[in-house]
mmCIF file of C-alpha atoms in Angstrom:
data_model
loop_
_atom_site.group_PDB
_atom_site.id
_atom_site.type_symbol
_atom_site.label_atom_id
_atom_site.label_comp_id
_atom_site.label_asym_id
_atom_site.label_seq_id
_atom_site.Cartn_x
_atom_site.Cartn_y
_atom_site.Cartn_z
ATOM 1 C CA MET A 1 72.440 -145.553 -140.423
ATOM 2 C CA GLY A 2 74.688 -147.845 -138.455
ATOM 3 C CA ASN A 3 73.208 -150.927 -140.203
ATOM 4 C CA GLN A 4 73.821 -149.352 -143.609
ATOM 5 C CA ILE A 5 77.461 -148.668 -142.743
ATOM 6 C CA GLY A 6 77.934 -152.221 -141.538
ATOM 7 C CA ARG A 7 76.494 -153.603 -144.793
ATOM 8 C CA TRP A 8 78.819 -151.373 -146.800
ATOM 9 C CA PHE A 9 81.892 -152.638 -144.962
ATOM 10 C CA LEU A 10 80.817 -156.289 -145.413
ATOM 11 C CA GLY A 11 79.773 -155.677 -149.067
ATOM 12 C CA TYR A 12 76.494 -156.390 -150.804
ATOM 13 C CA LEU A 13 74.935 -156.974 -154.265
ATOM 14 C CA ILE A 14 72.061 -155.473 -156.168
ATOM 15 C CA LEU A 15 70.254 -158.253 -158.009
ATOM 16 C CA HIS A 16 67.495 -158.516 -160.642
ATOM 17 C CA LEU A 17 65.237 -161.625 -160.467
ATOM 18 C CA SER A 18 62.887 -162.999 -163.151
ATOM 19 C CA GLY A 19 60.689 -166.016 -163.427
ATOM 20 C CA LYS A 20 57.201 -167.373 -162.781
ATOM 21 C CA TYR A 21 57.709 -168.078 -159.087
ATOM 22 C CA VAL A 22 59.828 -165.115 -157.909
ATOM 23 C CA GLU A 23 57.467 -164.320 -155.014
ATOM 24 C CA ARG A 24 57.722 -167.882 -153.800
ATOM 25 C CA PHE A 25 61.500 -167.742 -154.150
ATOM 26 C CA ILE A 26 61.728 -164.584 -152.004
ATOM 27 C CA ASN A 27 59.497 -166.084 -149.277
ATOM 28 C CA GLU A 28 61.514 -169.306 -149.079
ATOM 29 C CA VAL A 29 64.812 -167.474 -148.973
ATOM 30 C CA ILE A 30 63.595 -165.226 -146.126
ATOM 31 C CA ARG A 31 62.248 -168.286 -144.175
ATOM 32 C CA ASP A 32 65.751 -169.793 -144.618
ATOM 33 C CA GLY A 33 67.200 -166.825 -142.653
ATOM 34 C CA VAL A 34 68.703 -164.938 -145.577
ATOM 35 C CA GLU A 35 68.609 -161.175 -145.158
ATOM 36 C CA LEU A 36 67.068 -159.342 -148.102
ATOM 37 C CA TRP A 37 66.223 -155.621 -148.226
ATOM 38 C CA ASP A 38 65.013 -152.905 -150.552
ATOM 39 C CA ILE A 39 62.832 -155.351 -152.438
ATOM 40 C CA ARG A 40 60.856 -153.692 -155.238
ATOM 41 C CA LEU A 41 58.934 -154.665 -158.387
ATOM 42 C CA LEU A 42 60.217 -152.913 -161.528
ATOM 43 C CA PRO A 43 57.960 -151.877 -164.496
ATOM 44 C CA ASN A 44 59.352 -154.672 -166.709
ATOM 45 C CA HIS A 45 58.110 -157.309 -164.119
ATOM 46 C CA PHE A 46 61.638 -157.837 -162.786
ATOM 47 C CA PHE A 47 62.243 -157.860 -159.028
ATOM 48 C CA GLN A 48 65.158 -155.953 -157.612
ATOM 49 C CA LEU A 49 66.675 -156.567 -154.210
ATOM 50 C CA ARG A 50 69.837 -156.275 -152.158
ATOM 51 C CA ILE A 51 71.697 -159.082 -150.465
ATOM 52 C CA GLY A 52 74.940 -159.425 -148.535
ATOM 53 C CA ILE A 53 77.807 -161.246 -150.265
ATOM 54 C CA HIS A 54 78.035 -163.715 -147.390
ATOM 55 C CA ASP A 55 74.393 -164.805 -148.094
ATOM 56 C CA PHE A 56 74.598 -164.874 -151.874
ATOM 57 C CA PHE A 57 75.749 -168.503 -152.224
ATOM 58 C CA ARG A 58 72.808 -169.707 -150.086
ATOM 59 C CA LEU A 59 70.467 -168.768 -152.935
ATOM 60 C CA LYS A 60 71.460 -171.615 -155.309
ATOM 61 C CA PRO A 61 69.143 -174.397 -154.085
ATOM 62 C CA HIS A 62 66.125 -172.020 -153.957
ATOM 63 C CA LEU A 63 66.854 -170.777 -157.525
ATOM 64 C CA ARG A 64 66.773 -174.409 -158.835
ATOM 65 C CA LYS A 65 63.628 -175.232 -156.942
ATOM 66 C CA THR A 66 61.597 -172.173 -158.124
ATOM 67 C CA LYS A 67 63.244 -171.934 -161.595
ATOM 68 C CA THR A 68 64.169 -168.320 -160.877
ATOM 69 C CA ARG A 69 66.760 -166.569 -162.934
ATOM 70 C CA ILE A 70 69.162 -164.096 -161.352
ATOM 71 C CA ARG A 71 71.335 -161.309 -162.774
ATOM 72 C CA GLY A 72 73.828 -159.215 -160.827
ATOM 73 C CA ILE A 73 73.590 -155.458 -161.424
ATOM 74 C CA ARG A 74 75.986 -153.765 -159.012
ATOM 75 C CA ARG A 75 78.651 -154.682 -156.454
ATOM 76 C CA ILE A 76 78.765 -152.248 -153.572
ATOM 77 C CA GLY A 77 80.965 -152.044 -150.480
ATOM 78 C CA PHE A 78 84.484 -152.047 -149.086
ATOM 79 C CA PRO A 79 85.528 -155.576 -150.291
ATOM 80 C CA PHE A 80 84.944 -154.602 -153.942
ATOM 81 C CA MET A 81 86.595 -151.248 -153.548
ATOM 82 C CA LEU A 82 89.606 -152.925 -151.945
ATOM 83 C CA ARG A 83 89.857 -155.442 -154.826
ATOM 84 C CA LYS A 84 89.954 -152.546 -157.346
ATOM 85 C CA MET A 85 92.620 -150.804 -155.305
ATOM 86 C CA LEU A 86 94.762 -153.981 -155.125
ATOM 87 C CA LYS A 87 94.679 -154.171 -158.956
ATOM 88 C CA ARG A 88 96.021 -150.597 -159.133
ATOM 89 C CA LYS A 89 99.377 -151.009 -157.351
ATOM 90 C CA GLY A 90 100.532 -147.479 -158.131
ATOM 91 C CA PHE A 91 97.410 -145.978 -156.606
ATOM 92 C CA LEU A 92 97.586 -148.294 -153.599
ATOM 93 C CA PHE A 93 101.247 -147.402 -153.003
ATOM 94 C CA GLY A 94 100.444 -143.714 -153.213
ATOM 95 C CA PHE A 95 97.509 -144.035 -150.862
ATOM 96 C CA PHE A 96 99.413 -145.851 -148.228
ATOM 97 C CA LEU A 97 102.388 -143.457 -148.641
ATOM 98 C CA PHE A 98 99.998 -140.542 -148.135
ATOM 99 C CA ILE A 99 98.633 -142.143 -144.946
ATOM 100 C CA VAL A 100 102.147 -142.757 -143.608
ATOM 101 C CA LEU A 101 103.296 -139.205 -144.431
ATOM 102 C CA MET A 102 100.193 -137.703 -142.755
ATOM 103 C CA TYR A 103 100.799 -139.821 -139.703
ATOM 104 C CA MET A 104 104.437 -138.838 -139.607
ATOM 105 C CA LEU A 105 103.729 -135.123 -140.053
ATOM 106 C CA THR A 106 101.095 -135.077 -137.371
ATOM 107 C CA SER A 107 103.109 -137.247 -134.988
ATOM 108 C CA ILE A 108 106.186 -135.007 -134.933
ATOM 109 C CA VAL A 109 106.789 -131.826 -132.999
ATOM 110 C CA TRP A 110 107.668 -129.138 -135.528
ATOM 111 C CA ARG A 111 108.249 -126.243 -133.165
ATOM 112 C CA VAL A 112 108.991 -125.448 -129.544
ATOM 113 C CA GLU A 113 107.662 -122.199 -127.984
ATOM 114 C CA VAL A 114 108.464 -120.655 -124.584
ATOM 115 C CA PHE A 115 106.153 -118.294 -122.735
ATOM 116 C CA GLY A 116 106.260 -116.369 -119.441
ATOM 117 C CA THR A 117 109.985 -115.601 -119.179
ATOM 118 C CA GLU A 118 111.213 -112.148 -118.208
ATOM 119 C CA ARG A 119 114.395 -112.524 -116.165
ATOM 120 C CA ILE A 120 115.145 -116.099 -117.360
ATOM 121 C CA PRO A 121 116.708 -116.058 -120.880
ATOM 122 C CA LYS A 122 114.628 -117.954 -123.373
ATOM 123 C CA ASP A 123 117.792 -119.502 -124.820
ATOM 124 C CA GLU A 124 118.430 -121.101 -121.510
ATOM 125 C CA VAL A 125 114.948 -122.712 -121.471
ATOM 126 C CA TYR A 126 115.335 -123.869 -125.161
ATOM 127 C CA HIS A 127 118.785 -125.298 -124.400
ATOM 128 C CA TYR A 128 117.639 -127.347 -121.404
ATOM 129 C CA ALA A 129 114.449 -128.466 -123.161
ATOM 130 C CA GLU A 130 116.534 -129.754 -126.059
ATOM 131 C CA LYS A 131 118.795 -131.514 -123.580
ATOM 132 C CA ILE A 132 115.877 -133.561 -122.191
ATOM 133 C CA GLY A 133 114.387 -134.310 -125.695
ATOM 134 C CA ILE A 134 111.901 -131.466 -126.182
ATOM 135 C CA LYS A 135 112.958 -130.265 -129.591
ATOM 136 C CA PRO A 136 111.718 -130.051 -133.188
ATOM 137 C CA TRP A 137 111.439 -133.253 -135.220
ATOM 138 C CA THR A 138 110.791 -135.278 -132.074
ATOM 139 C CA PHE A 139 107.990 -137.859 -132.094
ATOM 140 C CA LYS A 140 105.106 -136.918 -129.817
ATOM 141 C CA TRP A 141 105.080 -140.347 -128.112
ATOM 142 C CA ARG A 142 108.551 -139.505 -126.739
ATOM 143 C CA LEU A 143 106.963 -136.588 -124.882
ATOM 144 C CA SER A 144 103.994 -138.537 -123.556
ATOM 145 C CA ASN A 145 105.189 -138.317 -119.918
ATOM 146 C CA LEU A 146 104.368 -134.611 -119.544
ATOM 147 C CA GLY A 147 104.522 -134.622 -115.741
ATOM 148 C CA GLY A 148 108.041 -136.115 -115.713
ATOM 149 C CA LEU A 149 109.292 -133.703 -118.303
ATOM 150 C CA GLU A 150 107.765 -130.754 -116.424
ATOM 151 C CA LYS A 151 109.640 -131.880 -113.305
ATOM 152 C CA GLN A 152 112.919 -132.161 -115.210
ATOM 153 C CA LEU A 153 112.497 -128.669 -116.685
ATOM 154 C CA LYS A 154 111.793 -127.170 -113.238
ATOM 155 C CA GLU A 155 114.851 -128.889 -111.793
ATOM 156 C CA GLY A 156 117.033 -127.706 -114.679
ATOM 157 C CA ILE A 157 115.836 -124.085 -114.475
ATOM 158 C CA PRO A 158 116.530 -122.971 -110.892
ATOM 159 C CA ASP A 159 114.793 -119.566 -111.194
ATOM 160 C CA ALA A 160 111.462 -121.164 -112.292
ATOM 161 C CA ALA A 161 108.755 -121.563 -109.644
ATOM 162 C CA TRP A 162 106.613 -123.731 -111.971
ATOM 163 C CA VAL A 163 106.966 -125.081 -115.499
ATOM 164 C CA GLY A 164 104.126 -126.353 -117.639
ATOM 165 C CA LEU A 165 104.391 -128.378 -120.895
ATOM 166 C CA ARG A 166 101.578 -129.083 -123.332
ATOM 167 C CA ILE A 167 101.447 -130.336 -126.845
ATOM 168 C CA GLU A 168 99.085 -128.455 -129.184
ATOM 169 C CA GLY A 169 99.001 -129.919 -132.660
ATOM 170 C CA VAL A 170 102.596 -129.928 -133.848
ATOM 171 C CA VAL A 171 103.792 -127.349 -131.341
ATOM 172 C CA ALA A 172 105.296 -128.015 -127.867
ATOM 173 C CA LYS A 173 104.489 -125.088 -125.604
ATOM 174 C CA ILE A 174 106.518 -124.466 -122.427
ATOM 175 C CA THR A 175 105.073 -122.003 -119.903
ATOM 176 C CA VAL A 176 107.450 -120.769 -117.201
ATOM 177 C CA VAL A 177 106.378 -119.001 -113.965
ATOM 178 C CA GLU A 178 109.400 -117.271 -112.509
ATOM 179 C CA LYS A 179 110.203 -117.168 -108.831
ATOM 180 C CA VAL A 180 109.331 -113.920 -107.122
ATOM 181 C CA LYS A 181 112.622 -112.732 -105.569
ATOM 182 C CA ALA A 182 112.702 -110.724 -102.424
ATOM 183 C CA GLU A 183 113.339 -107.079 -103.146
ATOM 184 C CA GLU A 184 117.113 -106.582 -103.289
ATOM 185 C CA ASN A 185 118.779 -103.925 -101.269
ATOM 186 C CA LEU A 186 119.848 -101.894 -104.197
ATOM 187 C CA LEU A 187 121.809 -98.683 -103.708
ATOM 188 C CA VAL A 188 119.198 -96.020 -104.472
ATOM 189 C CA ASN A 189 120.329 -92.393 -104.395
ATOM 190 C CA PRO A 190 118.623 -90.232 -101.776
ATOM 191 C CA ARG A 191 115.832 -88.076 -103.207
ATOM 192 C CA HIS A 192 113.084 -85.605 -102.453
ATOM 193 C CA LEU A 193 109.595 -85.625 -103.884
ATOM 194 C CA VAL A 194 108.534 -82.363 -105.469
ATOM 195 C CA ALA A 195 105.424 -81.130 -107.301
ATOM 196 C CA LYS A 196 105.508 -81.610 -111.040
ATOM 197 C CA LYS A 197 102.434 -79.341 -111.400
ATOM 198 C CA SER A 198 100.830 -76.552 -109.473
ATOM 199 C CA ALA A 199 97.892 -77.909 -107.471
ATOM 200 C CA VAL A 200 95.891 -77.959 -104.262
ATOM 201 C CA ILE A 201 96.763 -81.002 -102.107
ATOM 202 C CA THR A 202 93.810 -83.295 -101.632
ATOM 203 C CA ASP A 203 95.397 -86.399 -100.146
ATOM 204 C CA MET A 204 98.766 -87.878 -99.200
ATOM 205 C CA LEU A 205 100.310 -91.288 -98.592
ATOM 206 C CA VAL A 206 103.952 -91.052 -97.533
ATOM 207 C CA GLU A 207 105.826 -94.402 -97.174
ATOM 208 C CA LYS A 208 109.287 -92.953 -96.566
ATOM 209 C CA GLY A 209 110.515 -89.444 -95.961
ATOM 210 C CA ASN A 210 109.364 -86.338 -94.127
ATOM 211 C CA PRO A 211 106.187 -84.621 -95.435
ATOM 212 C CA VAL A 212 106.491 -80.810 -95.569
ATOM 213 C CA VAL A 213 102.975 -79.954 -96.971
ATOM 214 C CA THR A 214 99.423 -80.577 -95.720
ATOM 215 C CA ARG A 215 96.037 -81.174 -97.242
ATOM 216 C CA ASN A 216 94.260 -78.209 -98.836
ATOM 217 C CA GLN A 217 97.585 -76.415 -99.259
ATOM 218 C CA PHE A 218 98.383 -74.829 -102.614
ATOM 219 C CA VAL A 219 101.758 -75.748 -104.021
ATOM 220 C CA HIS A 220 103.661 -74.425 -107.073
ATOM 221 C CA LYS A 221 105.392 -76.566 -109.658
ATOM 222 C CA GLY A 222 108.781 -77.692 -108.311
ATOM 223 C CA GLU A 223 107.870 -77.069 -104.661
ATOM 224 C CA LEU A 224 109.106 -79.656 -102.103
ATOM 225 C CA LEU A 225 106.360 -82.080 -101.016
ATOM 226 C CA VAL A 226 108.245 -84.823 -99.141
ATOM 227 C CA SER A 227 111.809 -84.301 -97.915
ATOM 228 C CA GLY A 228 114.361 -87.047 -98.115
ATOM 229 C CA PHE A 229 116.030 -85.894 -94.897
ATOM 230 C CA LEU A 230 114.993 -87.645 -91.692
ATOM 231 C CA GLY A 231 115.744 -86.183 -88.291
ATOM 232 C CA SER A 232 115.565 -82.747 -86.698
ATOM 233 C CA PRO A 233 117.141 -79.944 -88.818
ATOM 234 C CA GLY A 234 118.599 -78.456 -85.645
ATOM 235 C CA GLU A 235 120.632 -81.509 -84.806
ATOM 236 C CA GLU A 236 123.678 -81.107 -86.956
ATOM 237 C CA GLY A 237 125.131 -84.283 -88.303
ATOM 238 C CA LYS A 238 122.184 -86.356 -87.137
ATOM 239 C CA GLN A 239 120.047 -86.022 -90.281
ATOM 240 C CA LYS A 240 119.799 -89.049 -92.514
ATOM 241 C CA ALA A 241 119.231 -88.828 -96.256
ATOM 242 C CA VAL A 242 116.817 -91.444 -97.668
ATOM 243 C CA SER A 243 114.951 -92.117 -100.900
ATOM 244 C CA ALA A 244 111.554 -90.494 -100.217
ATOM 245 C CA LYS A 245 108.622 -92.595 -101.445
ATOM 246 C CA GLY A 246 104.928 -91.905 -101.544
ATOM 247 C CA SER A 247 101.991 -90.381 -103.412
ATOM 248 C CA VAL A 248 100.640 -86.820 -103.108
ATOM 249 C CA TRP A 249 97.309 -86.254 -104.832
ATOM 250 C CA GLY A 250 96.319 -82.757 -105.908
ATOM 251 C CA GLU A 251 93.675 -80.906 -107.779
ATOM 252 C CA VAL A 252 95.019 -79.651 -111.106
ATOM 253 C CA TRP A 253 93.281 -77.355 -113.543
ATOM 254 C CA TYR A 254 93.184 -77.552 -117.334
ATOM 255 C CA ASP A 255 91.579 -75.519 -120.106
ATOM 256 C CA SER A 256 90.996 -77.424 -123.321
ATOM 257 C CA THR A 257 89.749 -76.378 -126.748
ATOM 258 C CA ILE A 258 87.980 -79.195 -128.592
ATOM 259 C CA THR A 259 87.105 -79.304 -132.298
ATOM 260 C CA ILE A 260 84.625 -81.762 -133.792
ATOM 261 C CA PRO A 261 83.440 -81.728 -137.469
ATOM 262 C CA LEU A 262 79.676 -81.745 -138.127
ATOM 263 C CA THR A 263 80.250 -83.767 -141.300
ATOM 264 C CA GLN A 264 82.728 -86.589 -141.415
ATOM 265 C CA GLU A 265 83.511 -89.435 -143.833
ATOM 266 C CA VAL A 266 83.273 -92.836 -142.117
ATOM 267 C CA PRO A 267 83.477 -96.420 -143.458
ATOM 268 C CA LEU A 268 80.211 -98.259 -143.788
ATOM 269 C CA TYR A 269 81.038 -102.010 -143.970
ATOM 270 C CA THR A 270 79.079 -103.999 -146.511
ATOM 271 C CA GLY A 271 79.691 -107.424 -144.962
ATOM 272 C CA GLU A 272 81.692 -108.620 -147.996
ATOM 273 C CA ARG A 273 84.924 -110.391 -147.019
ATOM 274 C CA LYS A 274 87.633 -111.874 -149.146
ATOM 275 C CA LYS A 275 90.531 -114.070 -148.052
ATOM 276 C CA SER A 276 93.727 -114.522 -150.029
ATOM 277 C CA TYR A 277 96.543 -116.909 -149.210
ATOM 278 C CA TYR A 278 100.198 -116.323 -149.994
ATOM 279 C CA LEU A 279 103.324 -118.536 -149.919
ATOM 280 C CA ILE A 280 106.105 -116.546 -148.263
ATOM 281 C CA VAL A 281 109.654 -116.978 -149.484
ATOM 282 C CA GLY A 282 111.923 -114.398 -147.834
ATOM 283 C CA ASP A 283 110.365 -110.992 -148.439
ATOM 284 C CA LEU A 284 108.436 -112.256 -151.471
ATOM 285 C CA GLY A 285 104.776 -113.227 -151.197
ATOM 286 C CA ILE A 286 103.367 -115.560 -153.928
ATOM 287 C CA LYS A 287 99.584 -115.570 -154.163
ATOM 288 C CA VAL A 288 98.244 -119.113 -154.344
ATOM 289 C CA TRP A 289 94.578 -118.709 -153.532
ATOM 290 C CA GLY A 290 91.921 -115.950 -153.531
ATOM 291 C CA PHE A 291 92.000 -114.751 -157.135
ATOM 292 C CA GLY A 292 89.067 -113.024 -158.690
ATOM 293 C CA LYS A 293 87.608 -109.534 -159.157
ATOM 294 C CA GLU A 294 86.665 -107.355 -156.252
ATOM 295 C CA THR A 295 83.265 -105.680 -156.282
ATOM 296 C CA GLU A 296 84.108 -102.830 -153.964
ATOM 297 C CA LYS A 297 86.801 -100.128 -154.314
ATOM 298 C CA SER A 298 87.544 -99.644 -150.604
ATOM 299 C CA TYR A 299 88.799 -102.338 -148.209
ATOM 300 C CA ASP A 300 90.277 -102.611 -144.743
ATOM 301 C CA ILE A 301 93.093 -105.111 -144.970
ATOM 302 C CA GLU A 302 94.196 -107.436 -142.151
ATOM 303 C CA GLU A 303 97.311 -109.530 -142.666
ATOM 304 C CA ASN A 304 98.432 -112.479 -140.531
ATOM 305 C CA ARG A 305 101.840 -113.867 -141.404
ATOM 306 C CA HIS A 306 103.066 -117.264 -140.143
ATOM 307 C CA HIS A 307 106.722 -118.369 -140.371
ATOM 308 C CA LEU A 308 108.142 -121.863 -140.136
ATOM 309 C CA TYR A 309 110.770 -122.494 -137.409
ATOM 310 C CA PHE A 310 113.653 -124.856 -137.008
ATOM 311 C CA ARG A 311 114.153 -125.096 -133.275
ATOM 312 C CA SER A 312 114.133 -121.476 -132.162
ATOM 313 C CA MET A 313 115.352 -120.166 -135.480
ATOM 314 C CA LYS A 314 112.791 -118.467 -137.778
ATOM 315 C CA LEU A 315 113.085 -119.795 -141.374
ATOM 316 C CA PRO A 316 112.517 -117.517 -144.357
ATOM 317 C CA PHE A 317 109.452 -119.614 -145.407
ATOM 318 C CA GLY A 318 105.878 -119.489 -144.381
ATOM 319 C CA TRP A 319 102.421 -118.416 -145.398
ATOM 320 C CA GLU A 320 100.209 -115.338 -145.046
ATOM 321 C CA VAL A 321 96.455 -114.929 -144.822
ATOM 322 C CA GLU A 322 95.165 -111.621 -146.022
ATOM 323 C CA GLU A 323 91.561 -110.733 -145.249
ATOM 324 C CA LYS A 324 89.860 -107.777 -146.975
ATOM 325 C CA LYS A 325 86.720 -106.270 -145.467
ATOM 326 C CA ALA A 326 84.823 -104.147 -147.980
ATOM 327 C CA TYR A 327 83.292 -100.784 -147.059
ATOM 328 C CA LYS A 328 81.693 -97.809 -148.771
ATOM 329 C CA PRO A 329 82.865 -94.343 -147.607
ATOM 330 C CA THR A 330 79.773 -92.727 -146.143
ATOM 331 C CA LEU A 331 79.188 -89.092 -145.084
ATOM 332 C CA LEU A 332 78.105 -88.952 -141.479
ATOM 333 C CA LYS A 333 76.237 -85.808 -140.386
ATOM 334 C CA ARG A 334 76.006 -84.852 -136.701
ATOM 335 C CA THR A 335 73.901 -82.320 -134.888
ATOM 336 C CA LYS A 336 75.586 -79.699 -132.759
ATOM 337 C CA GLU A 337 74.564 -81.599 -129.617
ATOM 338 C CA GLU A 338 75.952 -84.897 -130.909
ATOM 339 C CA ALA A 339 79.197 -83.304 -131.909
ATOM 340 C CA ALA A 340 79.550 -81.652 -128.474
ATOM 341 C CA ARG A 341 78.889 -84.920 -126.627
ATOM 342 C CA LEU A 342 81.449 -86.743 -128.796
ATOM 343 C CA GLY A 343 84.001 -84.038 -128.264
ATOM 344 C CA LEU A 344 83.610 -84.111 -124.450
ATOM 345 C CA GLN A 345 83.922 -87.934 -124.397
ATOM 346 C CA LEU A 346 87.164 -87.870 -126.410
ATOM 347 C CA ALA A 347 88.580 -84.994 -124.353
ATOM 348 C CA ARG A 348 87.909 -86.798 -121.044
ATOM 349 C CA LYS A 349 89.581 -89.959 -122.309
ATOM 350 C CA ASP A 350 92.617 -88.069 -123.581
ATOM 351 C CA LEU A 351 92.910 -86.027 -120.344
ATOM 352 C CA LEU A 352 92.829 -89.020 -118.042
ATOM 353 C CA ILE A 353 95.508 -90.761 -120.132
ATOM 354 C CA LYS A 354 97.779 -87.699 -119.802
ATOM 355 C CA ALA A 355 97.031 -87.251 -116.078
ATOM 356 C CA GLY A 356 98.163 -90.836 -115.356
ATOM 357 C CA GLU A 357 96.967 -93.953 -113.564
ATOM 358 C CA GLY A 358 94.359 -93.409 -110.806
ATOM 359 C CA SER A 359 93.463 -89.935 -111.879
ATOM 360 C CA LYS A 360 89.826 -88.757 -112.000
ATOM 361 C CA ILE A 361 87.921 -85.734 -113.236
ATOM 362 C CA LYS A 362 86.379 -83.762 -110.358
ATOM 363 C CA GLU A 363 84.778 -81.075 -112.386
ATOM 364 C CA GLU A 364 83.949 -80.311 -116.038
ATOM 365 C CA LYS A 365 82.642 -76.925 -117.124
ATOM 366 C CA VAL A 366 81.919 -75.805 -120.691
ATOM 367 C CA LEU A 367 83.023 -72.136 -120.838
ATOM 368 C CA GLN A 368 82.166 -71.484 -124.471
ATOM 369 C CA GLN A 369 80.659 -73.207 -127.484
ATOM 370 C CA TRP A 370 80.342 -72.058 -131.096
ATOM 371 C CA VAL A 371 80.031 -73.339 -134.675
ATOM 372 C CA GLU A 372 82.399 -72.178 -137.430
ATOM 373 C CA HIS A 373 83.265 -73.658 -140.845
ATOM 374 C CA ASP A 374 81.049 -76.743 -140.296
ATOM 375 C CA LYS A 375 82.790 -77.521 -137.069
ATOM 376 C CA VAL A 376 81.776 -77.342 -133.365
ATOM 377 C CA TYR A 377 84.306 -75.669 -131.035
ATOM 378 C CA LEU A 378 84.244 -76.187 -127.259
ATOM 379 C CA LYS A 379 86.276 -74.420 -124.660
ATOM 380 C CA VAL A 380 86.193 -76.496 -121.441
ATOM 381 C CA HIS A 381 87.645 -76.122 -117.946
ATOM 382 C CA TYR A 382 88.559 -79.240 -116.011
ATOM 383 C CA ALA A 383 89.523 -79.889 -112.461
ATOM 384 C CA VAL A 384 91.443 -83.207 -112.211
ATOM 385 C CA ILE A 385 92.647 -85.180 -109.169
ATOM 386 C CA GLU A 386 96.026 -86.711 -109.981
ATOM 387 C CA ASN A 387 99.289 -87.823 -108.452
ATOM 388 C CA ILE A 388 101.610 -84.769 -108.703
ATOM 389 C CA VAL A 389 104.925 -86.155 -107.249
ATOM 390 C CA GLU A 390 108.175 -85.996 -109.131
ATOM 391 C CA GLU A 391 111.552 -87.226 -107.877
ATOM 392 C CA LEU A 392 114.392 -84.825 -107.224
ATOM 393 C CA PRO A 393 117.855 -86.280 -106.370
ATOM 394 C CA ILE A 394 119.513 -84.951 -103.216
ATOM 395 C CA THR A 395 122.883 -83.421 -104.120
ATOM 396 C CA ALA A 396 125.764 -82.416 -101.906
ATOM 397 C CA ASN A 397 124.560 -78.796 -101.933
ATOM 398 C CA SER A 398 121.006 -79.781 -100.847
ATOM 399 C CA ASN A 399 119.850 -78.801 -97.378
ATOM 400 C CA SER A 400 116.859 -79.625 -95.324
#
């Protein structure tokens, strides 16, 4: 393969040879060090072969000696293609202009993006990046010293612990890791922790404040759990009001009624996909690719819109890729057992989301199950362990 590519770049000829001593001619030429290949005898007693253009003029003495006639059939390779191109000046100019434009377009940063900022305003990062040369329409070679630019960015953004810069295609991406500041002594109003639900206390972790309940104690909604007063209640004037902090875990009870249909329409995807491309101008989308009839009637549609940017400003131009996934609505039938299992799974998931982070189901008991109007009904009792604390500000009228 490599030899063929080399021959193409150097250029070669396909020749037809005729005469009484063609075989002798070929043998003498080869002995003289001339490279011939793809030699074949044609039905009309002509010989066909291929030879590099640099060896072609070495054939002349052998042609005279063996009285062999030669006729050129084809010229193949880069030198001949280049000669044709040079004759077509308009085409040549357009070709080189295309190469230059492609090089320019891929050698320029079109957009700058900033990631990782929360406290630091993005505008501040964009402003300083532009100040040191990281901006749209900048040649990539100007940003080749990534390490130096990262150092300058970090020095120019005091609240940044680390700044990374990378060039991906035509986008310069700046990633900022902000400094973790020590917790500030903010003025927080004193507060108690009270129960937001009735429960039996299972565990406690009090970081600040005075706990007034114990494990296995039943508490009502709104009852005090952790007092924000420190100090003995009998020592008047010596109590200190603080912002109580901690977690109190309790067992909370729920009764849920779950309904699951035995027959349900669901999408059955056929595997057919169709992509359409749109040119975006303002709010208008102009379809430029993806025409044709659709075989299915039902599709899930996923749209991905991309906008062009000038610096940090979004321009009203861009493109959109719309992908349609075909499906056929299919009737799914469940048994009573399958419906009950699905209902319990969905109920558990929903209950844990409502109970909050760290919660867990201690007990699940189906109290009643019945079928009515093609639906399965479940009445379920749950015991859930969850954090039941709720903050209550301490007012002037509060007491210990």
